[in-house]
Short mmCIF file of C-alpha atoms in Angstrom, two decimals:
data_model
loop_
_atom_site.label_atom_id
_atom_site.label_comp_id
_atom_site.label_asym_id
_atom_site.label_seq_id
_atom_site.Cartn_x
_atom_site.Cartn_y
_atom_site.Cartn_z
CA UNK A 1 0.00 0.00 0.00
CA UNK A 2 2.91 2.33 0.64
CA UNK A 3 4.06 1.82 -2.91
CA UNK A 4 0.55 2.59 -4.09
CA UNK A 5 0.66 5.89 -2.15
CA UNK A 6 3.94 6.91 -3.81
CA UNK A 7 2.54 6.05 -7.21
CA UNK A 8 -0.52 8.18 -6.41
CA UNK A 9 1.69 11.20 -5.67
CA UNK A 10 3.49 10.73 -8.98
CA UNK A 11 0.14 10.64 -10.76
CA UNK A 12 -0.91 13.83 -8.92
CA UNK A 13 2.19 15.70 -10.06
CA UNK A 14 1.68 14.50 -13.61
CA UNK A 15 -1.94 15.65 -13.59
CA UNK A 16 -1.21 19.08 -12.15
CA UNK A 17 1.44 20.02 -14.74
CA UNK A 18 -0.66 20.17 -17.95
CA UNK A 19 -3.43 22.73 -17.32
CA UNK A 20 -5.24 22.95 -20.66
CA UNK A 21 -2.40 24.58 -22.56
CA UNK A 22 -4.45 24.99 -25.72
CA UNK A 23 -6.57 28.08 -26.36
CA UNK A 24 -4.95 29.99 -23.47
CA UNK A 25 -3.84 33.61 -23.54
CA UNK A 26 -0.78 34.13 -21.33
CA UNK A 27 0.11 37.48 -19.77
CA UNK A 28 3.32 37.77 -17.81
CA UNK A 29 3.68 40.18 -14.93
CA UNK A 30 5.61 42.63 -17.10
CA UNK A 31 2.89 42.49 -19.76
CA UNK A 32 0.24 43.29 -17.18
CA UNK A 33 2.23 46.16 -15.67
CA UNK A 34 2.75 47.71 -19.08
CA UNK A 35 -0.96 47.49 -19.91
CA UNK A 36 -1.91 48.92 -16.53
CA UNK A 37 0.33 51.95 -17.08
CA UNK A 38 -0.98 52.48 -20.61
CA UNK A 39 -4.66 52.15 -19.73
CA UNK A 40 -4.95 53.57 -16.22
CA UNK A 41 -6.98 56.79 -16.20
CA UNK A 42 -5.22 58.19 -13.16
CA UNK A 43 -1.91 58.05 -15.02
CA UNK A 44 -3.50 59.59 -18.11
CA UNK A 45 -4.78 62.47 -15.99
CA UNK A 46 -1.32 62.90 -14.44
CA UNK A 47 0.18 63.25 -17.91
CA UNK A 48 -2.43 65.88 -18.76
CA UNK A 49 -1.58 67.74 -15.55
CA UNK A 50 2.07 67.82 -16.62
CA UNK A 51 1.14 69.29 -20.01
CA UNK A 52 -1.08 71.87 -18.33
CA UNK A 53 1.80 72.86 -16.01
CA UNK A 54 4.10 73.25 -19.00
CA UNK A 55 1.62 75.64 -20.60
CA UNK A 56 1.51 77.67 -17.39
CA UNK A 57 5.30 77.84 -17.48
CA UNK A 58 5.27 79.06 -21.10
CA UNK A 59 2.66 81.66 -20.22
CA UNK A 60 4.76 82.94 -17.31
CA UNK A 61 7.76 83.30 -19.64
CA UNK A 62 5.85 85.74 -21.85
CA UNK A 63 5.89 88.27 -18.99
CA UNK A 64 9.53 89.01 -19.82
CA UNK A 65 8.49 90.57 -23.14
CA UNK A 66 6.75 93.90 -23.89
CA UNK A 67 3.01 94.12 -23.45
CA UNK A 68 1.39 95.39 -26.62
CA UNK A 69 -2.13 96.78 -26.55
CA UNK A 70 -4.34 98.54 -29.07
CA UNK A 71 -7.40 100.70 -28.55
CA UNK A 72 -9.95 101.87 -31.12
CA UNK A 73 -13.00 104.07 -30.70
CA UNK A 74 -15.58 105.52 -33.04
CA UNK A 75 -17.92 108.18 -31.52
CA UNK A 76 -21.32 109.39 -32.64
CA UNK A 77 -23.06 112.13 -30.58
CA UNK A 78 -26.75 112.82 -30.56
CA UNK A 79 -26.01 116.58 -30.50
CA UNK A 80 -22.75 118.24 -31.56
CA UNK A 81 -20.49 119.22 -28.70
CA UNK A 82 -19.96 122.71 -30.28
CA UNK A 83 -22.75 124.68 -31.96
CA UNK A 84 -22.43 128.32 -33.15
CA UNK A 85 -24.93 130.52 -35.00
CA UNK A 86 -24.14 134.02 -36.43
CA UNK A 87 -27.07 136.02 -37.94
CA UNK A 88 -26.74 137.72 -41.34
CA UNK A 89 -26.87 141.50 -42.12
CA UNK A 90 -25.11 144.48 -43.72
CA UNK A 91 -21.48 144.78 -42.89
CA UNK A 92 -19.60 148.10 -43.42
CA UNK A 93 -16.96 148.07 -46.08
CA UNK A 94 -13.57 148.68 -44.55
CA UNK A 95 -11.41 151.24 -46.42
CA UNK A 96 -8.33 150.75 -44.30
CA UNK A 97 -9.04 153.58 -41.88
CA UNK A 98 -10.67 152.39 -38.64
CA UNK A 99 -11.99 155.89 -37.98
CA UNK A 100 -14.29 155.70 -40.98
CA UNK A 101 -16.05 152.48 -39.86
CA UNK A 102 -18.71 154.17 -37.73
CA UNK A 103 -19.68 156.48 -40.61
CA UNK A 104 -19.33 154.01 -43.41
CA UNK A 105 -21.41 154.73 -46.51
CA UNK A 106 -20.91 151.41 -48.24
CA UNK A 107 -22.13 148.08 -46.99
CA UNK A 108 -21.82 144.41 -47.96
CA UNK A 109 -24.47 141.89 -47.19
CA UNK A 110 -23.46 138.93 -44.91
CA UNK A 111 -25.89 136.01 -45.13
CA UNK A 112 -25.06 134.57 -41.65
CA UNK A 113 -23.38 131.31 -40.58
CA UNK A 114 -24.26 128.23 -38.54
CA UNK A 115 -21.54 125.82 -37.23
CA UNK A 116 -21.89 122.34 -35.72
CA UNK A 117 -18.64 120.76 -34.54
CA UNK A 118 -17.62 117.49 -32.87
CA UNK A 119 -20.74 115.45 -33.60
CA UNK A 120 -18.58 112.39 -34.40
CA UNK A 121 -14.98 111.27 -34.08
CA UNK A 122 -12.55 108.40 -34.51
CA UNK A 123 -9.69 107.56 -32.17
CA UNK A 124 -7.08 104.80 -32.24
CA UNK A 125 -3.86 104.01 -30.35
CA UNK A 126 -1.28 101.26 -29.98
CA UNK A 127 1.30 101.02 -27.22
CA UNK A 128 4.12 98.66 -26.27
CA UNK A 129 5.36 98.67 -22.67
CA UNK A 130 8.56 96.89 -21.59
CA UNK A 131 8.67 96.23 -17.84
CA UNK A 132 12.04 97.13 -16.33
CA UNK A 133 11.26 96.25 -12.72
CA UNK A 134 8.14 94.65 -11.26
CA UNK A 135 9.22 93.90 -7.73
CA UNK A 136 10.75 90.57 -8.81
CA UNK A 137 7.31 89.13 -9.52
CA UNK A 138 8.14 88.13 -13.11
CA UNK A 139 11.18 86.10 -12.09
CA UNK A 140 9.37 84.63 -9.09
CA UNK A 141 6.32 83.77 -11.19
CA UNK A 142 8.52 81.87 -13.63
CA UNK A 143 10.16 79.96 -10.77
CA UNK A 144 6.73 79.03 -9.43
CA UNK A 145 5.65 77.83 -12.85
CA UNK A 146 8.79 75.69 -13.16
CA UNK A 147 8.15 74.34 -9.69
CA UNK A 148 4.65 73.40 -10.80
CA UNK A 149 6.13 71.25 -13.58
CA UNK A 150 8.38 69.48 -11.07
CA UNK A 151 5.47 68.86 -8.72
CA UNK A 152 3.31 67.34 -11.44
CA UNK A 153 6.20 65.16 -12.62
CA UNK A 154 6.54 63.83 -9.08
CA UNK A 155 2.81 63.20 -8.87
CA UNK A 156 2.94 61.30 -12.14
CA UNK A 157 5.76 59.13 -10.82
CA UNK A 158 3.75 58.46 -7.65
CA UNK A 159 0.63 57.56 -9.63
CA UNK A 160 2.61 55.21 -11.83
CA UNK A 161 4.23 53.59 -8.81
CA UNK A 162 0.86 53.06 -7.11
CA UNK A 163 -0.61 51.52 -10.25
CA UNK A 164 2.35 49.16 -10.63
CA UNK A 165 2.14 48.12 -6.99
CA UNK A 166 -1.59 47.51 -7.31
CA UNK A 167 -0.92 45.40 -10.39
CA UNK A 168 1.61 43.29 -8.52
CA UNK A 169 -0.74 42.81 -5.56
CA UNK A 170 -3.62 41.60 -7.72
CA UNK A 171 -1.34 39.52 -9.95
CA UNK A 172 0.22 37.58 -7.09
CA UNK A 173 -3.17 37.16 -5.43
CA UNK A 174 -4.44 35.34 -8.51
CA UNK A 175 -1.24 33.29 -8.80
CA UNK A 176 -1.55 32.25 -5.15
CA UNK A 177 -5.21 31.29 -5.65
CA UNK A 178 -4.20 29.11 -8.60
CA UNK A 179 -1.50 27.50 -6.46
CA UNK A 180 -4.10 26.73 -3.83
CA UNK A 181 -6.28 25.22 -6.54
CA UNK A 182 -3.41 22.91 -7.48
CA UNK A 183 -3.00 21.92 -3.83
CA UNK A 184 -6.72 21.28 -3.61
CA UNK A 185 -6.52 19.10 -6.70
CA UNK A 186 -3.69 17.11 -5.09
CA UNK A 187 -5.72 16.58 -1.91
CA UNK A 188 -8.70 15.47 -3.98
CA UNK A 189 -6.53 12.90 -5.71
CA UNK A 190 -5.27 11.64 -2.36
CA UNK A 191 -8.83 11.44 -1.05
CA UNK A 192 -9.86 9.45 -4.09
CA UNK A 193 -7.07 7.00 -3.30
CA UNK A 194 -8.07 6.83 0.37
CA UNK A 195 -11.72 6.36 -0.56
CA UNK A 196 -10.86 3.42 -2.81
CA UNK A 197 -8.75 1.88 -0.05
CA UNK A 198 -11.51 2.40 2.51
CA UNK A 199 -14.17 1.02 0.23
CA UNK A 200 -12.05 -2.06 -0.49
CA UNK A 201 -11.45 -2.55 3.22
CA UNK A 202 -15.15 -2.17 3.95
CA UNK A 203 -16.08 -4.72 1.32
CA UNK A 204 -13.50 -7.03 2.85
CA UNK A 205 -15.09 -6.52 6.26
CA UNK A 206 -12.04 -4.90 7.77
CA UNK A 207 -13.70 -1.56 8.64
CA UNK A 208 -17.25 -0.36 9.11
CA UNK A 209 -19.31 1.81 6.81
CA UNK A 210 -18.80 4.88 9.01
CA UNK A 211 -15.14 5.15 8.00
CA UNK A 212 -16.10 5.16 4.33
CA UNK A 213 -18.66 7.89 5.00
CA UNK A 214 -16.02 10.04 6.68
CA UNK A 215 -13.96 9.99 3.49
CA UNK A 216 -17.04 10.68 1.39
CA UNK A 217 -17.97 13.69 3.53
CA UNK A 218 -14.43 15.00 3.23
CA UNK A 219 -14.67 14.64 -0.56
CA UNK A 220 -17.89 16.69 -0.54
CA UNK A 221 -16.15 19.39 1.48
CA UNK A 222 -13.36 19.46 -1.08
CA UNK A 223 -15.88 19.88 -3.91
CA UNK A 224 -17.48 22.80 -2.09
CA UNK A 225 -14.08 24.38 -1.45
CA UNK A 226 -13.16 23.92 -5.09
CA UNK A 227 -16.32 25.70 -6.23
CA UNK A 228 -15.67 28.63 -3.87
CA UNK A 229 -12.03 28.83 -4.91
CA UNK A 230 -12.82 28.74 -8.64
CA UNK A 231 -15.46 31.47 -8.21
CA UNK A 232 -12.95 33.52 -6.23
CA UNK A 233 -10.38 33.16 -9.00
CA UNK A 234 -12.94 34.19 -11.61
CA UNK A 235 -13.94 37.32 -9.69
CA UNK A 236 -10.29 38.19 -9.06
CA UNK A 237 -9.52 37.78 -12.77
CA UNK A 238 -12.45 40.04 -13.70
CA UNK A 239 -11.28 42.74 -11.27
CA UNK A 240 -7.70 42.40 -12.50
CA UNK A 241 -8.75 42.67 -16.16
CA UNK A 242 -10.62 45.88 -15.41
CA UNK A 243 -7.61 47.25 -13.51
CA UNK A 244 -5.18 46.74 -16.39
CA UNK A 245 -7.71 47.81 -19.04
CA UNK A 246 -8.46 44.48 -20.72
CA UNK A 247 -11.82 42.85 -21.40
CA UNK A 248 -12.34 39.77 -19.25
CA UNK A 249 -11.27 36.55 -20.94
CA UNK A 250 -11.80 33.20 -19.22
CA UNK A 251 -8.82 31.83 -21.17
CA UNK A 252 -6.48 34.44 -19.68
CA UNK A 253 -3.55 32.78 -17.85
CA UNK A 254 -0.92 34.31 -15.55
CA UNK A 255 2.11 32.06 -16.06
CA UNK A 256 4.48 33.49 -13.41
CA UNK A 257 5.19 31.40 -10.34
CA UNK A 258 5.86 32.20 -6.71
CA UNK A 259 9.52 31.26 -6.92
CA UNK A 260 11.56 33.42 -4.55
CA UNK A 261 14.82 34.45 -6.21
CA UNK A 262 16.04 37.36 -4.05
CA UNK A 263 16.57 37.74 -0.34
CA UNK A 264 15.95 41.02 1.55
CA UNK A 265 19.68 41.64 2.00
CA UNK A 266 20.13 41.89 -1.78
CA UNK A 267 17.90 44.98 -2.00
CA UNK A 268 18.67 46.70 1.32
CA UNK A 269 19.17 50.46 1.18
CA UNK A 270 20.00 52.87 3.98
CA UNK A 271 16.85 54.74 5.03
CA UNK A 272 18.49 58.17 4.80
CA UNK A 273 19.74 57.48 1.30
CA UNK A 274 16.39 55.97 0.26
CA UNK A 275 14.59 59.07 1.49
CA UNK A 276 16.32 61.19 -1.14
CA UNK A 277 14.82 58.99 -3.87
CA UNK A 278 11.25 59.29 -2.58
CA UNK A 279 8.94 61.46 -4.68
CA UNK A 280 6.98 62.24 -1.51
CA UNK A 281 10.13 63.75 -0.01
CA UNK A 282 10.66 65.86 -3.13
CA UNK A 283 7.06 67.07 -2.89
CA UNK A 284 7.60 68.08 0.74
CA UNK A 285 10.65 70.11 -0.25
CA UNK A 286 8.70 71.66 -3.11
CA UNK A 287 5.88 72.67 -0.77
CA UNK A 288 8.33 74.64 1.38
CA UNK A 289 9.87 76.27 -1.69
CA UNK A 290 6.42 77.16 -3.01
CA UNK A 291 5.55 78.99 0.21
CA UNK A 292 8.79 80.96 0.02
CA UNK A 293 8.09 81.95 -3.58
CA UNK A 294 4.56 83.00 -2.63
CA UNK A 295 6.09 85.28 -0.01
CA UNK A 296 8.38 86.80 -2.65
CA UNK A 297 5.39 87.44 -4.88
CA UNK A 298 3.59 89.19 -2.04
CA UNK A 299 6.65 91.35 -1.31
CA UNK A 300 6.81 92.28 -4.99
CA UNK A 301 3.31 93.72 -4.80
CA UNK A 302 4.56 96.40 -2.40
CA UNK A 303 7.65 97.39 -4.39
CA UNK A 304 7.78 100.06 -7.12
CA UNK A 305 7.13 99.13 -10.72
CA UNK A 306 8.97 100.74 -13.61
CA UNK A 307 8.69 100.43 -17.35
CA UNK A 308 9.29 102.17 -20.65
CA UNK A 309 7.15 102.19 -23.76
CA UNK A 310 6.39 103.56 -27.18
CA UNK A 311 3.08 104.29 -28.82
CA UNK A 312 1.22 105.79 -31.72
CA UNK A 313 -2.18 107.54 -31.85
CA UNK A 314 -4.60 108.49 -34.58
CA UNK A 315 -7.56 110.81 -34.16
CA UNK A 316 -10.16 112.34 -36.39
CA UNK A 317 -12.74 114.65 -34.76
CA UNK A 318 -14.59 115.32 -37.98
CA UNK A 319 -13.67 119.01 -38.27
CA UNK A 320 -14.41 120.56 -41.60
CA UNK A 321 -12.03 119.18 -44.24
CA UNK A 322 -10.07 117.24 -41.54
CA UNK A 323 -8.74 113.89 -42.78
CA UNK A 324 -7.37 112.74 -39.42
CA UNK A 325 -4.13 113.24 -37.52
CA UNK A 326 -1.54 110.74 -36.26
CA UNK A 327 1.25 111.09 -33.74
CA UNK A 328 3.88 109.00 -31.93
CA UNK A 329 5.24 109.03 -28.40
CA UNK A 330 7.74 107.51 -25.99
CA UNK A 331 7.19 107.36 -22.25
CA UNK A 332 8.44 106.01 -18.95
CA UNK A 333 6.29 105.08 -15.99
CA UNK A 334 6.87 104.45 -12.28
CA UNK A 335 4.24 103.15 -9.89
CA UNK A 336 4.76 103.25 -6.12
CA UNK A 337 2.03 101.64 -3.96
CA UNK A 338 2.45 103.99 -0.99
CA UNK A 339 -0.88 103.43 0.75
CA UNK A 340 -0.43 99.61 0.71
CA UNK A 341 2.67 99.69 2.91
CA UNK A 342 0.60 100.02 6.07
CA UNK A 343 -1.09 96.64 5.63
CA UNK A 344 1.97 95.05 4.03
CA UNK A 345 3.71 94.37 7.35
CA UNK A 346 0.78 92.26 8.58
CA UNK A 347 0.47 90.41 5.29
CA UNK A 348 4.17 89.57 5.21
CA UNK A 349 4.05 88.33 8.80
CA UNK A 350 1.20 86.05 7.74
CA UNK A 351 3.34 84.73 4.90
CA UNK A 352 6.21 84.00 7.29
CA UNK A 353 3.87 82.02 9.53
CA UNK A 354 2.72 79.97 6.56
CA UNK A 355 6.33 79.32 5.58
CA UNK A 356 7.02 77.97 9.06
CA UNK A 357 3.91 75.78 8.91
CA UNK A 358 5.15 74.30 5.64
CA UNK A 359 8.59 73.67 7.19
CA UNK A 360 7.04 71.98 10.24
CA UNK A 361 4.83 69.78 8.05
CA UNK A 362 7.81 68.86 5.90
CA UNK A 363 9.90 67.84 8.89
CA UNK A 364 7.06 65.83 10.44
CA UNK A 365 6.22 63.98 7.23
CA UNK A 366 9.91 63.35 6.53
CA UNK A 367 10.16 61.56 9.87
CA UNK A 368 7.07 59.52 8.97
CA UNK A 369 8.65 58.56 5.64
CA UNK A 370 11.78 57.34 7.43
CA UNK A 371 9.60 55.37 9.83
CA UNK A 372 7.70 53.85 6.91
CA UNK A 373 10.96 52.73 5.27
CA UNK A 374 12.16 51.09 8.48
CA UNK A 375 8.77 49.44 9.07
CA UNK A 376 8.61 48.05 5.54
CA UNK A 377 12.14 46.67 5.87
CA UNK A 378 11.16 44.88 9.08
CA UNK A 379 8.02 43.47 7.47
CA UNK A 380 10.04 42.27 4.47
CA UNK A 381 12.42 40.32 6.70
CA UNK A 382 9.51 38.87 8.65
CA UNK A 383 7.85 37.76 5.41
CA UNK A 384 11.09 36.10 4.28
CA UNK A 385 11.41 34.19 7.56
CA UNK A 386 7.75 33.15 7.33
CA UNK A 387 8.59 31.36 4.09
CA UNK A 388 11.31 29.35 5.85
CA UNK A 389 9.01 28.46 8.73
CA UNK A 390 6.11 27.58 6.41
CA UNK A 391 8.38 25.43 4.25
CA UNK A 392 9.70 23.51 7.25
CA UNK A 393 6.15 23.04 8.53
CA UNK A 394 5.04 21.71 5.15
CA UNK A 395 7.91 19.19 5.10
CA UNK A 396 6.85 18.03 8.55
CA UNK A 397 3.23 17.74 7.36
CA UNK A 398 4.36 15.66 4.38
CA UNK A 399 6.31 13.38 6.69
CA UNK A 400 3.34 13.19 9.04
CA UNK A 401 1.10 12.15 6.14
CA UNK A 402 3.61 9.53 5.05
CA UNK A 403 3.80 8.04 8.56
CA UNK A 404 0.03 8.05 8.96
CA UNK A 405 -0.35 6.43 5.53
CA UNK A 406 2.03 3.65 6.55
CA UNK A 407 0.31 3.22 9.89
CA UNK A 408 -3.09 3.21 8.23
CA UNK A 409 -1.93 0.53 5.81
CA UNK A 410 -0.69 -1.51 8.77
CA UNK A 411 -3.92 -0.94 10.71
CA UNK A 412 -2.26 1.07 13.48
CA UNK A 413 -4.26 4.31 13.01
CA UNK A 414 -7.83 4.86 11.91
CA UNK A 415 -9.06 6.72 8.86
CA UNK A 416 -9.76 9.90 10.86
CA UNK A 417 -6.04 10.27 11.59
CA UNK A 418 -5.33 9.79 7.91
CA UNK A 419 -7.83 12.49 6.91
CA UNK A 420 -6.47 14.85 9.54
CA UNK A 421 -2.94 14.39 8.21
CA UNK A 422 -4.14 15.18 4.69
CA UNK A 423 -5.97 18.29 5.91
CA UNK A 424 -2.83 19.43 7.74
CA UNK A 425 -0.77 19.00 4.59
CA UNK A 426 -3.24 21.08 2.59
CA UNK A 427 -3.21 23.79 5.27
CA UNK A 428 0.60 23.99 5.40
CA UNK A 429 0.85 24.12 1.59
CA UNK A 430 -1.66 26.97 1.52
CA UNK A 431 0.25 28.76 4.27
CA UNK A 432 3.46 28.41 2.27
CA UNK A 433 1.69 29.82 -0.78
CA UNK A 434 0.41 32.77 1.27
CA UNK A 435 3.89 33.36 2.69
CA UNK A 436 5.46 33.41 -0.76
CA UNK A 437 2.84 35.72 -2.27
CA UNK A 438 3.05 37.95 0.79
CA UNK A 439 6.81 38.16 0.39
CA UNK A 440 6.53 39.09 -3.29
CA UNK A 441 4.21 41.96 -2.37
CA UNK A 442 6.38 43.10 0.55
CA UNK A 443 9.39 42.92 -1.77
CA UNK A 444 7.98 45.36 -4.33
CA UNK A 445 6.54 47.51 -1.53
CA UNK A 446 10.04 47.91 -0.10
CA UNK A 447 11.36 48.85 -3.52
CA UNK A 448 8.60 51.43 -3.75
CA UNK A 449 9.24 53.04 -0.35
CA UNK A 450 12.94 53.27 -1.18
CA UNK A 451 12.22 55.08 -4.46
CA UNK A 452 13.20 52.25 -6.81
CA UNK A 453 9.82 51.22 -8.15
#
């Protein structure tokens, strides 16, 4: 019977290996990560945010150049602004001697005149002003815009990292569920062997019917567990397909295995050095810099502004026989916000407080990042040791099953001990699978918190 048990295990291994290779669509972990990055909407939005920040930067750069403006106006009045009426009559003829005007004997008839001026007009101007000094706001605004690009680049990197980590978590979950399905299939095969042995023994009158029923009940439990596990795998595959942007396909296969190829020591990085690679740390530094630049902008509002410019004007007020007049000009301007200085001291104190708040938040969150790195490193080592413990436990469970199988064949133990040994083996195999999948996730999580993923 012992030989029959060994042969059964060989049959189990042979049956587990070929898993309907035909009509399957295989996606490796790298394939899935690439599709997740390409299809994830959060990443797409992050890329759009980067492009928007670049446009803001280009817009800020235009403030270095002259501001050109044009104005045009055409006026029509209901009543002329200037109206003048002069009545007609006889006017004395002037002979060159003013003394003769009062006693003039010759007259000329004047018919009178009526004038209406400025009832319409046209005005146009164009100016170009080059800022010479604007309180440093142009330079500061450009620095803020550049900082905005850096911030959005960091956010994109974070979004990509989160998507990749989520892909790994779901991928290894499905792989571990498939491993558990293989273990379940092995246990089912063993139960089938035990059931045949028990049924033969019952028919030979060596055991009672109750022992056969115990095996049968255990087989029913395995069928129920199989159904739940297969449904769980299907739901996990559907969620994973949606996550990476693929339509669900029942023939989709994840071929990677839970083989552990690297130990924690191979990827260790000093926490202080790892901190410098964290995008979160860069964002904290950027937040402090942004507050300082905002303070500079506010200071610039209370400093004088100076600029020079050129311009041209055209005007036509519709005087009689006037065809319009044009002119050019050059000018310089200085603006000093004198009345704002009173409130400026309070505003600038407010800005300094906000700068200090940003510094305090940066320091606090930096400490939390260091703590997170240390915590993840500890969890990674624990996960690695759990694999060793789970593997040793599984070997012991295999040996326990072998001993119980021999004892059962020799009639030393009953069938309940045999079933318990099989259940223990299944449990230890599942625990080893969980330990390996947990380590894979902790492994990539450590790479992420050290800025390498």
